[in-house]
């Protein structure tokens, strides 16, 4: 049961993060997210 | 229930709760964080003293007897790790007080930091595998938010990579726990330790061991699972980078050591042999990556990977000296790595950039900062009489003792490359003349009043590094005793199952 709750919470966070990333970076293609690489 | 064992979890929890109640008042949050971190430091050192004097301590949550209830158990390794957590928490809180910007502070930076510390301490102190999963998740979720807090583009990109890989590892963790429960009927680590030897299908046990290797390997950043680390560790604010670098990967290493000394010792030649190979590959790929970088924190991030290889090497060799070397290495590395990240923050403050090409002249401008960089940098590379030298010496000696010459040779070559990349940072950031004032992002300033506070934790940690080097004897004695407790599982099992209440 604990695992279900934890997974739910973490998934909710991940979804929000994905949405925010899409807003900021304007792409969902991981290959284009290279701002942190040198 | 023995209170002292639970204090390292309770203190940050209460601090976080109080800080959340003071949501609007940043000043209150800051003093709370400082008090909480000091209390955690004191409690953790007290715990270490207690375990050192009285042996392994255990207690059951809620009075439920083992193996049905959740055990909180502190052997020397756990106590050492908790003490280091307290120390790093304290150093980073002081650094945060002077460096975290207003916006992040108002969005719950301090409660998050405290919850992170709580998760880390919980993971070190638990004696139950599922409870370990819970503490891992607490730690991970707070690290996710800390990483993304502030919403800069680089942070979000780093966060995506970090979150995805860690979620994957959590899923594998759960699956492995499920299978293990199906095989053994219990998740209490001491009980598992007794039962795993008699299981009907030893192949399945080794399979589960490999699953745990993968899941903790992602967390500990070993080859080939470490790619999330250089993609994300250099993006958040410096204090966050520092606490991540010092603690999070070490929780993965701790979990690996715990699981592969207490539980999965049935097939040592396969499991630990594989770990040794992975250690070698990790060391090499980490340092090669570091040599190729040009940004202060990315070099340091790749170094983390490389140094993790050393710690796993001790585990793979699986002798008393090797494990003692690993423990000593962990102690040395946590202090040094956190310190290096904090120094990079000061360099950024002085020059406005982390790019090595645009840094320069810091030795001329602020020689004390240069010294404070030099101490942890040389220690990392393994120059005597600093702490890194003794740690590497122990591991090399342990390798010679079991005639694993290949890994010893690899570790020595990697040491050289580590020294090379540290020299690169030194040359680029400190030694070479600074950029012309007109083209510099920020002209070389004297360190201002608020920024002087930044130097306090750095100086403190540098002093500790020097102290570890000079007091290597007693600390190595501590590490050897911890290794003894790891190898002789009976004391652990006896304390947890035999007479705890």
Short mmCIF file of C-alpha atoms in Angstrom, two decimals:
data_model
loop_
_atom_site.label_atom_id
_atom_site.label_comp_id
_atom_site.label_asym_id
_atom_site.label_seq_id
_atom_site.Cartn_x
_atom_site.Cartn_y
_atom_site.Cartn_z
CA UNK A 1 0.00 0.00 0.00
CA UNK A 2 2.82 2.31 0.87
CA UNK A 3 4.40 1.63 -2.47
CA UNK A 4 1.17 2.54 -4.26
CA UNK A 5 1.01 5.87 -2.46
CA UNK A 6 4.64 6.64 -3.06
CA UNK A 7 4.40 5.70 -6.72
CA UNK A 8 1.33 7.88 -7.10
CA UNK A 9 3.06 10.86 -5.55
CA UNK A 10 6.21 10.45 -7.56
CA UNK A 11 4.28 9.99 -10.81
CA UNK A 12 2.27 13.13 -10.08
CA UNK A 13 5.49 15.06 -9.58
CA UNK A 14 7.01 13.64 -12.75
CA UNK A 15 4.00 14.69 -14.79
CA UNK A 16 4.14 18.24 -13.47
CA UNK A 17 7.85 18.38 -14.14
CA UNK A 18 7.34 17.19 -17.71
CA UNK A 19 4.72 19.85 -18.26
CA UNK A 20 6.96 22.56 -16.86
CA UNK A 21 9.89 21.39 -18.96
CA UNK A 22 7.72 21.49 -22.08
CA UNK A 23 6.69 25.03 -21.19
CA UNK A 24 10.22 26.25 -20.66
CA UNK A 25 12.17 24.35 -23.26
CA UNK A 26 9.40 24.24 -25.88
CA UNK A 27 10.29 20.78 -27.05
CA UNK A 28 9.78 17.29 -25.75
CA UNK A 29 12.60 15.80 -27.78
CA UNK A 30 15.27 14.74 -25.29
CA UNK A 31 17.92 14.85 -27.99
CA UNK A 32 17.38 18.59 -28.28
CA UNK A 33 17.84 19.22 -24.56
CA UNK A 34 21.54 19.77 -24.64
CA UNK A 35 21.89 23.03 -22.76
CA UNK A 36 23.65 21.28 -19.91
CA UNK A 37 26.21 19.47 -22.04
CA UNK A 38 29.53 21.00 -23.01
CA UNK B 1 12.33 2.58 22.16
CA UNK B 2 15.77 4.00 22.37
CA UNK B 3 15.49 7.65 21.55
CA UNK B 4 19.05 8.24 20.46
CA UNK B 5 18.68 5.93 17.48
CA UNK B 6 15.61 7.74 16.23
CA UNK B 7 16.88 11.27 16.87
CA UNK B 8 18.69 11.64 13.54
CA UNK B 9 15.35 11.06 11.86
CA UNK B 10 13.21 13.03 14.29
CA UNK B 11 15.30 16.17 14.41
CA UNK B 12 15.21 17.06 10.72
CA UNK B 13 11.56 16.06 10.60
CA UNK B 14 10.61 18.45 13.37
CA UNK B 15 12.80 21.17 11.87
CA UNK B 16 11.12 20.74 8.50
CA UNK B 17 7.65 20.82 10.03
CA UNK B 18 8.40 23.97 12.00
CA UNK B 19 9.98 25.59 8.95
CA UNK B 20 6.87 24.80 6.94
CA UNK B 21 4.73 26.43 9.60
CA UNK B 22 6.84 29.55 9.22
CA UNK B 23 6.27 29.60 5.46
CA UNK B 24 6.08 33.33 5.11
CA UNK B 25 8.89 34.20 7.44
CA UNK B 26 12.27 33.57 5.87
CA UNK B 27 14.25 34.72 8.88
CA UNK B 28 12.53 32.21 11.12
CA UNK B 29 13.15 29.45 8.58
CA UNK B 30 16.82 30.32 8.41
CA UNK B 31 17.37 30.21 12.15
CA UNK B 32 15.32 27.02 12.40
CA UNK B 33 17.46 25.40 9.72
CA UNK B 34 20.63 26.40 11.51
CA UNK B 35 19.39 25.13 14.86
CA UNK B 36 18.10 21.92 13.34
CA UNK B 37 21.36 21.25 11.54
CA UNK B 38 23.37 21.85 14.71
CA UNK B 39 21.08 19.57 16.69
CA UNK B 40 21.39 16.89 14.03
CA UNK B 41 25.16 17.19 14.11
CA UNK B 42 25.29 16.83 17.89
CA UNK B 43 22.85 13.90 17.93
CA UNK B 44 24.68 12.08 15.17
CA UNK B 45 28.08 12.45 16.81
CA UNK B 46 26.56 11.27 20.09
CA UNK B 47 25.14 8.24 18.29
CA UNK B 48 28.53 7.46 16.81
CA UNK B 49 30.13 7.67 20.25
CA UNK B 50 27.46 5.39 21.63
CA UNK B 51 27.90 2.76 18.94
CA UNK B 52 31.68 2.97 19.24
CA UNK B 53 31.47 2.35 22.95
CA UNK B 54 28.64 -0.12 23.22
CA UNK B 55 28.55 -2.00 19.94
CA UNK B 56 25.66 -2.33 17.53
CA UNK B 57 22.45 -0.75 18.75
CA UNK B 58 18.98 -1.65 17.64
CA UNK B 59 15.43 -0.74 18.46
CA UNK B 60 12.02 -1.66 17.16
CA UNK B 61 9.58 0.94 15.94
CA UNK B 62 6.34 0.84 17.87
CA UNK B 63 7.51 -2.04 19.98
CA UNK B 64 6.67 -4.61 17.31
CA UNK B 65 9.22 -7.38 17.72
CA UNK B 66 11.57 -8.32 14.95
CA UNK B 67 11.24 -9.72 12.38
CA UNK B 68 7.71 -8.45 12.01
CA UNK B 69 8.30 -4.84 12.92
CA UNK B 70 10.66 -2.27 11.49
CA UNK B 71 14.06 -2.26 13.09
CA UNK B 72 16.20 0.79 13.43
CA UNK B 73 19.73 -0.42 13.76
CA UNK B 74 23.01 1.42 13.99
CA UNK B 75 26.24 -0.41 13.45
CA UNK B 76 29.48 1.47 13.00
CA UNK B 77 29.01 2.00 9.28
CA UNK B 78 25.53 3.48 9.76
CA UNK B 79 26.67 5.63 12.65
CA UNK B 80 29.63 6.95 10.68
CA UNK B 81 27.40 7.81 7.73
CA UNK B 82 24.85 9.54 9.95
CA UNK B 83 27.60 11.57 11.62
CA UNK B 84 28.89 12.63 8.20
CA UNK B 85 25.35 13.56 7.17
CA UNK B 86 25.05 15.75 10.23
CA UNK B 87 28.36 17.39 9.43
CA UNK B 88 27.56 18.02 5.77
CA UNK B 89 24.08 19.23 6.60
CA UNK B 90 25.57 21.72 9.00
CA UNK B 91 28.17 22.96 6.50
CA UNK B 92 25.67 23.29 3.67
CA UNK B 93 23.08 25.07 5.81
CA UNK B 94 25.65 27.69 6.74
CA UNK B 95 26.57 28.05 3.07
CA UNK B 96 22.88 28.25 2.09
CA UNK B 97 22.23 31.02 4.59
CA UNK B 98 24.59 33.25 2.66
CA UNK B 99 23.94 32.11 -0.87
CA UNK B 100 20.43 30.92 -1.65
CA UNK B 101 18.39 33.62 -3.28
CA UNK B 102 15.21 35.04 -1.85
CA UNK B 103 12.86 33.37 -4.28
CA UNK B 104 14.04 29.86 -3.56
CA UNK B 105 13.95 30.52 0.14
CA UNK B 106 10.31 31.51 -0.03
CA UNK B 107 9.43 28.37 -1.89
CA UNK B 108 10.42 26.00 0.84
CA UNK B 109 14.13 25.49 0.33
CA UNK B 110 14.88 24.89 4.00
CA UNK B 111 12.07 22.43 4.74
CA UNK B 112 13.12 20.53 1.63
CA UNK B 113 16.73 20.40 2.74
CA UNK B 114 15.68 19.08 6.14
CA UNK B 115 13.48 16.41 4.62
CA UNK B 116 16.38 15.40 2.41
CA UNK B 117 18.58 15.02 5.48
CA UNK B 118 15.84 13.04 7.19
CA UNK B 119 15.55 10.64 4.25
CA UNK B 120 19.28 10.15 4.15
CA UNK B 121 19.52 9.42 7.88
CA UNK B 122 16.52 7.12 7.70
CA UNK B 123 18.12 5.14 4.89
CA UNK B 124 21.30 4.74 6.91
CA UNK B 125 19.55 3.62 10.05
CA UNK B 126 16.86 1.25 8.87
CA UNK B 127 17.09 -2.51 9.21
CA UNK B 128 14.21 -3.37 6.90
CA UNK B 129 14.42 -3.48 3.12
CA UNK B 130 11.04 -1.98 2.41
CA UNK B 131 11.66 0.78 4.91
CA UNK B 132 14.87 1.40 2.96
CA UNK B 133 12.74 1.87 -0.15
CA UNK B 134 10.54 4.35 1.69
CA UNK B 135 13.51 6.42 2.89
CA UNK B 136 15.04 6.28 -0.57
CA UNK B 137 11.84 7.73 -2.00
CA UNK B 138 11.70 10.46 0.65
CA UNK B 139 15.24 11.39 -0.22
CA UNK B 140 14.63 11.18 -3.96
CA UNK B 141 11.46 13.26 -4.00
CA UNK B 142 13.04 16.03 -1.95
CA UNK B 143 16.07 15.91 -4.24
CA UNK B 144 13.83 16.12 -7.31
CA UNK B 145 12.22 19.27 -5.97
CA UNK B 146 15.48 20.80 -4.79
CA UNK B 147 16.99 20.16 -8.20
CA UNK B 148 14.12 21.81 -10.04
CA UNK B 149 13.46 24.63 -7.55
CA UNK B 150 14.02 27.90 -9.29
CA UNK B 151 12.90 26.66 -12.68
CA UNK B 152 15.89 27.70 -14.74
CA UNK B 153 16.13 25.96 -18.08
CA UNK B 154 19.30 24.08 -17.29
CA UNK B 155 17.84 22.88 -14.02
CA UNK B 156 14.71 21.56 -15.69
CA UNK B 157 16.66 19.71 -18.34
CA UNK B 158 18.92 18.18 -15.74
CA UNK B 159 15.90 17.33 -13.63
CA UNK B 160 14.20 15.38 -16.42
CA UNK B 161 17.20 13.13 -16.89
CA UNK B 162 17.71 12.74 -13.15
CA UNK B 163 14.06 12.01 -12.41
CA UNK B 164 13.58 9.50 -15.20
CA UNK B 165 16.57 7.36 -14.37
CA UNK B 166 15.86 7.42 -10.67
CA UNK B 167 12.21 6.50 -11.16
CA UNK B 168 13.33 3.56 -13.24
CA UNK B 169 15.68 2.45 -10.51
CA UNK B 170 12.88 2.75 -7.93
CA UNK B 171 10.68 0.51 -10.04
CA UNK B 172 13.41 -2.12 -10.22
CA UNK B 173 13.91 -1.75 -6.47
CA UNK B 174 10.24 -2.53 -5.84
CA UNK B 175 10.29 -5.51 -8.17
CA UNK B 176 13.40 -6.89 -6.49
CA UNK B 177 11.83 -6.44 -3.05
CA UNK B 178 8.74 -8.28 -4.22
CA UNK B 179 10.71 -11.22 -5.56
CA UNK B 180 12.85 -11.37 -2.44
CA UNK B 181 9.77 -11.42 -0.24
CA UNK B 182 8.41 -14.24 -2.34
CA UNK B 183 11.58 -16.25 -1.89
CA UNK B 184 12.31 -15.59 1.73
CA UNK B 185 9.09 -14.51 3.41
CA UNK B 186 10.65 -11.61 5.24
CA UNK B 187 12.18 -8.24 4.51
CA UNK B 188 13.97 -7.62 7.78
CA UNK B 189 17.63 -7.50 6.82
CA UNK B 190 18.91 -9.52 9.74
CA UNK B 191 16.29 -12.21 9.18
CA UNK B 192 17.02 -12.28 5.45
CA UNK B 193 20.67 -12.70 6.25
CA UNK B 194 19.87 -15.88 8.11
CA UNK B 195 17.38 -17.23 5.62
CA UNK B 196 18.98 -16.56 2.27
CA UNK B 197 21.52 -19.30 2.72
CA UNK B 198 18.83 -21.98 2.90
CA UNK B 199 16.69 -20.98 -0.01
CA UNK B 200 15.82 -23.70 -2.49
CA UNK B 201 16.83 -21.82 -5.61
CA UNK B 202 20.15 -20.06 -5.14
CA UNK B 203 20.13 -18.93 -8.76
CA UNK B 204 17.09 -16.84 -8.06
CA UNK B 205 18.83 -15.26 -5.10
CA UNK B 206 21.73 -14.24 -7.31
CA UNK B 207 19.29 -12.83 -9.84
CA UNK B 208 17.69 -10.69 -7.18
CA UNK B 209 21.16 -9.65 -6.07
CA UNK B 210 21.82 -8.43 -9.59
CA UNK B 211 18.58 -6.47 -9.59
CA UNK B 212 19.65 -4.76 -6.39
CA UNK B 213 23.04 -4.12 -7.96
CA UNK B 214 21.32 -2.31 -10.82
CA UNK B 215 18.98 -0.29 -8.69
CA UNK B 216 21.57 0.80 -6.15
CA UNK B 217 24.05 1.19 -8.97
CA UNK B 218 21.87 3.83 -10.59
CA UNK B 219 21.71 5.64 -7.28
CA UNK B 220 25.41 5.29 -6.59
CA UNK B 221 26.33 6.26 -10.17
CA UNK B 222 28.43 3.32 -11.24
CA UNK B 223 29.21 2.33 -14.80
CA UNK B 224 27.12 2.05 -16.96
CA UNK B 225 24.35 3.70 -14.98
CA UNK B 226 25.85 7.03 -14.04
CA UNK B 227 24.90 9.25 -16.96
CA UNK B 228 22.27 11.15 -15.04
CA UNK B 229 24.91 12.58 -12.74
CA UNK B 230 27.01 14.75 -15.06
CA UNK B 231 23.82 15.82 -16.79
CA UNK B 232 22.24 17.24 -13.67
CA UNK B 233 24.60 17.90 -10.77
CA UNK B 234 26.00 21.14 -12.13
CA UNK B 235 22.63 22.78 -12.74
CA UNK B 236 21.14 23.69 -9.34
CA UNK B 237 22.48 26.34 -6.97
CA UNK B 238 25.83 25.54 -5.44
CA UNK B 239 24.59 24.57 -1.98
CA UNK B 240 22.21 22.04 -3.53
CA UNK B 241 24.98 20.67 -5.77
CA UNK B 242 27.22 20.33 -2.76
CA UNK B 243 24.78 18.39 -0.60
CA UNK B 244 23.84 16.14 -3.53
CA UNK B 245 27.47 15.45 -4.33
CA UNK B 246 28.37 14.68 -0.75
CA UNK B 247 25.45 12.57 0.29
CA UNK B 248 23.11 11.16 -2.32
CA UNK B 249 25.46 8.88 -4.20
CA UNK B 250 26.91 7.73 -0.91
CA UNK B 251 23.49 6.47 0.15
CA UNK B 252 23.61 4.27 -2.94
CA UNK B 253 27.10 3.09 -2.04
CA UNK B 254 25.97 2.43 1.54
CA UNK B 255 23.03 0.39 0.28
CA UNK B 256 25.33 -1.62 -1.98
CA UNK B 257 27.73 -2.32 0.86
CA UNK B 258 24.93 -3.23 3.26
CA UNK B 259 23.19 -5.54 0.82
CA UNK B 260 26.33 -7.21 -0.47
CA UNK B 261 27.88 -7.83 2.94
CA UNK B 262 24.79 -8.72 4.92
CA UNK B 263 22.49 -10.41 2.47
CA UNK B 264 24.02 -11.60 -0.77
CA UNK B 265 27.15 -13.41 0.24
CA UNK B 266 26.19 -16.78 -1.15
CA UNK B 267 27.94 -16.53 -4.47
CA UNK B 268 30.82 -14.21 -3.71
CA UNK B 269 33.04 -15.08 -6.62
CA UNK B 270 30.34 -14.08 -9.10
CA UNK B 271 28.67 -11.14 -7.41
CA UNK B 272 31.73 -9.51 -5.95
CA UNK B 273 33.85 -10.33 -8.96
CA UNK B 274 31.33 -8.49 -11.09
CA UNK B 275 31.37 -5.60 -8.65
CA UNK B 276 35.13 -5.41 -8.98
CA UNK B 277 34.93 -5.19 -12.77
CA UNK B 278 32.26 -2.52 -12.52
CA UNK B 279 34.44 -0.62 -10.07
CA UNK B 280 37.33 -0.56 -12.49
CA UNK B 281 35.16 0.58 -15.40
CA UNK B 282 33.55 3.25 -13.25
CA UNK B 283 36.88 4.67 -12.17
CA UNK B 284 38.16 4.85 -15.73
CA UNK B 285 35.08 6.29 -17.44
CA UNK B 286 34.61 8.81 -14.66
CA UNK B 287 38.07 10.24 -14.85
CA UNK B 288 38.20 10.24 -18.64
CA UNK B 289 34.98 12.19 -18.64
CA UNK B 290 36.42 14.61 -16.11
CA UNK B 291 39.54 15.28 -18.13
CA UNK B 292 37.44 16.27 -21.14
CA UNK B 293 35.31 18.90 -19.40
CA UNK B 294 35.72 22.64 -19.24
CA UNK B 295 33.22 23.63 -16.66
CA UNK B 296 34.18 23.60 -13.00
CA UNK B 297 31.22 21.68 -11.68
CA UNK B 298 31.04 19.22 -14.54
CA UNK B 299 34.61 18.16 -13.88
CA UNK B 300 33.72 17.66 -10.24
CA UNK B 301 30.60 15.68 -11.22
CA UNK B 302 32.60 13.26 -13.33
CA UNK B 303 35.05 12.93 -10.48
CA UNK B 304 32.24 11.79 -8.22
CA UNK B 305 31.64 8.90 -10.60
CA UNK B 306 35.31 8.02 -10.66
CA UNK B 307 35.66 8.09 -6.88
CA UNK B 308 32.57 5.92 -6.45
CA UNK B 309 34.54 3.35 -8.39
CA UNK B 310 37.13 3.33 -5.62
CA UNK B 311 34.54 2.75 -2.95
CA UNK B 312 33.00 -0.11 -4.86
CA UNK B 313 36.47 -1.55 -5.41
CA UNK B 314 36.77 -2.14 -1.69
CA UNK B 315 33.43 -3.90 -1.70
CA UNK B 316 34.45 -6.05 -4.65
CA UNK B 317 37.69 -7.15 -3.02
CA UNK B 318 35.68 -8.17 0.04
CA UNK B 319 38.43 -8.48 2.60
CA UNK B 320 38.74 -6.79 5.97
CA UNK B 321 41.38 -4.35 4.77
CA UNK B 322 39.45 -3.62 1.58
CA UNK B 323 36.20 -2.84 3.35
CA UNK B 324 38.03 -0.72 5.90
CA UNK B 325 39.61 1.12 2.97
CA UNK B 326 36.17 1.65 1.45
CA UNK B 327 34.78 3.07 4.67
CA UNK B 328 37.77 5.36 5.07
CA UNK B 329 37.38 6.42 1.44
CA UNK B 330 33.73 7.25 1.96
CA UNK B 331 34.55 9.38 5.00
CA UNK B 332 37.31 11.20 3.13
CA UNK B 333 35.34 11.66 -0.04
CA UNK B 334 32.14 13.04 1.44
CA UNK B 335 34.06 15.81 3.17
CA UNK B 336 36.29 16.60 0.21
CA UNK B 337 33.61 16.53 -2.47
CA UNK B 338 31.18 18.78 -0.63
CA UNK B 339 34.03 21.15 0.04
CA UNK B 340 35.08 21.30 -3.62
CA UNK B 341 31.58 22.13 -4.75
CA UNK B 342 31.35 24.89 -2.18
CA UNK B 343 34.66 26.31 -3.41
CA UNK B 344 33.33 26.31 -6.96
CA UNK B 345 30.49 28.43 -5.67
CA UNK B 346 32.90 30.97 -4.26
CA UNK B 347 34.78 31.05 -7.56
CA UNK B 348 31.49 31.71 -9.29
CA UNK B 349 30.76 34.55 -6.91
CA UNK B 350 34.09 36.14 -7.65
CA UNK B 351 33.99 35.79 -11.41
CA UNK B 352 30.36 35.21 -12.32
CA UNK B 353 30.97 32.03 -14.27
CA UNK B 354 31.80 28.37 -13.92
CA UNK B 355 33.45 28.08 -17.34
CA UNK B 356 37.14 27.42 -16.90
CA UNK B 357 38.03 29.47 -19.95
CA UNK B 358 36.57 32.58 -18.40
CA UNK B 359 37.84 32.06 -14.90
CA UNK B 360 41.32 33.05 -13.92
CA UNK B 361 43.57 34.92 -11.62
CA UNK B 362 41.90 33.80 -8.43
CA UNK B 363 45.21 32.97 -6.82
CA UNK B 364 46.35 36.52 -7.30
CA UNK B 365 43.08 38.03 -6.16
CA UNK B 366 42.18 35.80 -3.25
CA UNK B 367 45.02 33.50 -2.21
CA UNK B 368 43.13 32.16 0.76
CA UNK B 369 40.42 30.81 -1.51
CA UNK B 370 43.13 29.22 -3.62
CA UNK B 371 44.50 27.49 -0.54
CA UNK B 372 41.05 26.32 0.44
CA UNK B 373 40.69 24.79 -3.01
CA UNK B 374 44.12 23.22 -2.96
CA UNK B 375 43.56 21.22 0.21
CA UNK B 376 40.55 19.21 -0.95
CA UNK B 377 41.85 19.00 -4.52
CA UNK B 378 45.16 17.45 -3.49
CA UNK B 379 43.36 15.21 -1.04
CA UNK B 380 41.12 13.94 -3.82
CA UNK B 381 44.14 13.16 -5.96
CA UNK B 382 45.73 11.28 -3.09
CA UNK B 383 48.70 13.37 -2.09
CA UNK B 384 50.10 12.59 1.35
CA UNK B 385 49.65 13.57 4.13
CA UNK B 386 46.04 14.41 3.23
CA UNK B 387 43.18 11.99 3.76
CA UNK B 388 42.90 10.73 0.18
CA UNK B 389 46.37 9.25 0.30
CA UNK B 390 45.60 6.92 3.18
CA UNK B 391 42.30 5.87 1.68
CA UNK B 392 43.90 4.94 -1.64
CA UNK B 393 46.84 3.29 0.11
CA UNK B 394 44.51 1.03 2.05
CA UNK B 395 42.66 0.00 -1.08
CA UNK B 396 45.88 -0.63 -3.01
CA UNK B 397 47.29 -2.72 -0.18
CA UNK B 398 44.08 -4.69 0.01
CA UNK B 399 44.28 -5.30 -3.73
CA UNK B 400 47.83 -6.57 -3.46
CA UNK B 401 46.85 -8.84 -0.59
CA UNK B 402 44.41 -10.77 -2.76
CA UNK B 403 46.55 -10.51 -5.87
CA UNK B 404 44.07 -8.48 -7.88
CA UNK B 405 46.78 -6.59 -9.67
CA UNK B 406 44.67 -5.37 -12.56
CA UNK B 407 42.36 -3.30 -10.43
CA UNK B 408 45.27 -1.92 -8.42
CA UNK B 409 46.99 -0.79 -11.60
CA UNK B 410 43.75 0.78 -12.84
CA UNK B 411 43.23 2.64 -9.59
CA UNK B 412 46.74 4.07 -9.63
CA UNK B 413 46.48 5.24 -13.24
CA UNK B 414 43.11 6.81 -12.50
CA UNK B 415 44.70 8.62 -9.57
CA UNK B 416 47.17 10.19 -11.94
CA UNK B 417 44.42 11.35 -14.23
CA UNK B 418 42.52 12.75 -11.26
CA UNK B 419 45.58 14.76 -10.36
CA UNK B 420 45.75 15.91 -13.97
CA UNK B 421 42.23 17.24 -14.02
CA UNK B 422 42.62 18.91 -10.64
CA UNK B 423 45.73 20.63 -11.96
CA UNK B 424 43.67 21.76 -14.92
CA UNK B 425 41.16 23.45 -12.65
CA UNK B 426 43.97 24.98 -10.65
CA UNK B 427 45.67 26.35 -13.74
CA UNK B 428 42.57 27.65 -15.40
CA UNK B 429 40.75 29.07 -12.43
CA UNK B 430 43.45 30.10 -10.04
CA UNK B 431 46.84 30.33 -11.56
CA UNK B 432 46.47 31.87 -15.00
CA UNK B 433 46.03 35.63 -15.13
CA UNK B 434 42.46 36.75 -14.96
CA UNK B 435 40.51 38.07 -17.93
CA UNK B 436 40.84 41.78 -18.67
CA UNK B 437 38.48 43.76 -16.45
CA UNK B 438 36.64 45.07 -19.49
CA UNK B 439 35.76 41.66 -20.79
CA UNK B 440 35.26 39.90 -17.46
CA UNK B 441 31.75 39.09 -16.39
CA UNK B 442 32.49 40.54 -13.04
CA UNK B 443 35.61 42.40 -11.99
CA UNK B 444 37.70 40.76 -9.28
CA UNK B 445 36.29 41.90 -6.01
CA UNK B 446 37.38 41.43 -2.54
CA UNK B 447 35.08 39.05 -0.78
CA UNK B 448 32.26 41.06 0.75
CA UNK B 449 30.83 40.70 4.22
CA UNK B 450 28.02 38.31 3.39
CA UNK B 451 30.30 36.28 1.24
CA UNK B 452 32.79 35.86 4.03
CA UNK B 453 30.21 33.58 5.62
CA UNK B 454 30.58 31.32 2.58
CA UNK B 455 34.17 30.71 3.52
CA UNK B 456 33.34 29.43 7.00
CA UNK B 457 32.02 25.99 6.02
CA UNK B 458 34.73 25.66 3.38
CA UNK B 459 37.45 26.38 5.90
CA UNK B 460 35.82 24.04 8.41
CA UNK B 461 35.68 21.17 5.94
CA UNK B 462 39.24 21.82 4.78
CA UNK B 463 40.41 21.64 8.38
CA UNK B 464 38.59 18.36 8.79
CA UNK B 465 40.29 16.98 5.69
CA UNK B 466 43.66 17.91 7.10
CA UNK B 467 42.69 16.45 10.47
CA UNK B 468 41.63 13.18 8.90
CA UNK B 469 44.99 13.05 7.21
CA UNK B 470 46.92 13.62 10.41
CA UNK B 471 44.67 11.44 12.55
CA UNK B 472 44.54 8.69 9.95
CA UNK B 473 45.50 6.07 12.49
CA UNK B 474 42.52 6.33 14.83
CA UNK B 475 40.10 6.90 11.97
CA UNK B 476 41.41 3.86 10.18
CA UNK B 477 40.92 1.92 13.38
CA UNK B 478 37.30 3.09 13.30
CA UNK B 479 36.98 2.00 9.70
CA UNK B 480 38.49 -1.40 10.41
CA UNK B 481 36.06 -1.98 13.24
CA UNK B 482 33.22 -1.04 10.93
CA UNK B 483 34.55 -3.53 8.38
CA UNK B 484 34.69 -6.19 11.06
CA UNK B 485 31.08 -5.61 11.91
CA UNK B 486 30.19 -5.85 8.24
CA UNK B 487 32.00 -9.11 7.69
CA UNK B 488 30.86 -10.82 10.88
CA UNK B 489 27.15 -10.69 10.41
CA UNK B 490 26.39 -12.52 13.63
CA UNK B 491 26.70 -9.50 15.87
CA UNK B 492 24.23 -7.60 13.70
CA UNK B 493 21.75 -10.48 13.54
CA UNK B 494 22.05 -11.18 17.23
CA UNK B 495 21.43 -7.56 18.18
CA UNK B 496 18.41 -7.18 15.96
CA UNK B 497 16.70 -10.52 16.50
CA UNK B 498 18.14 -11.67 19.78
CA UNK B 499 17.37 -9.20 22.43
CA UNK B 500 16.07 -5.88 21.18
CA UNK B 501 12.88 -4.37 22.41
#
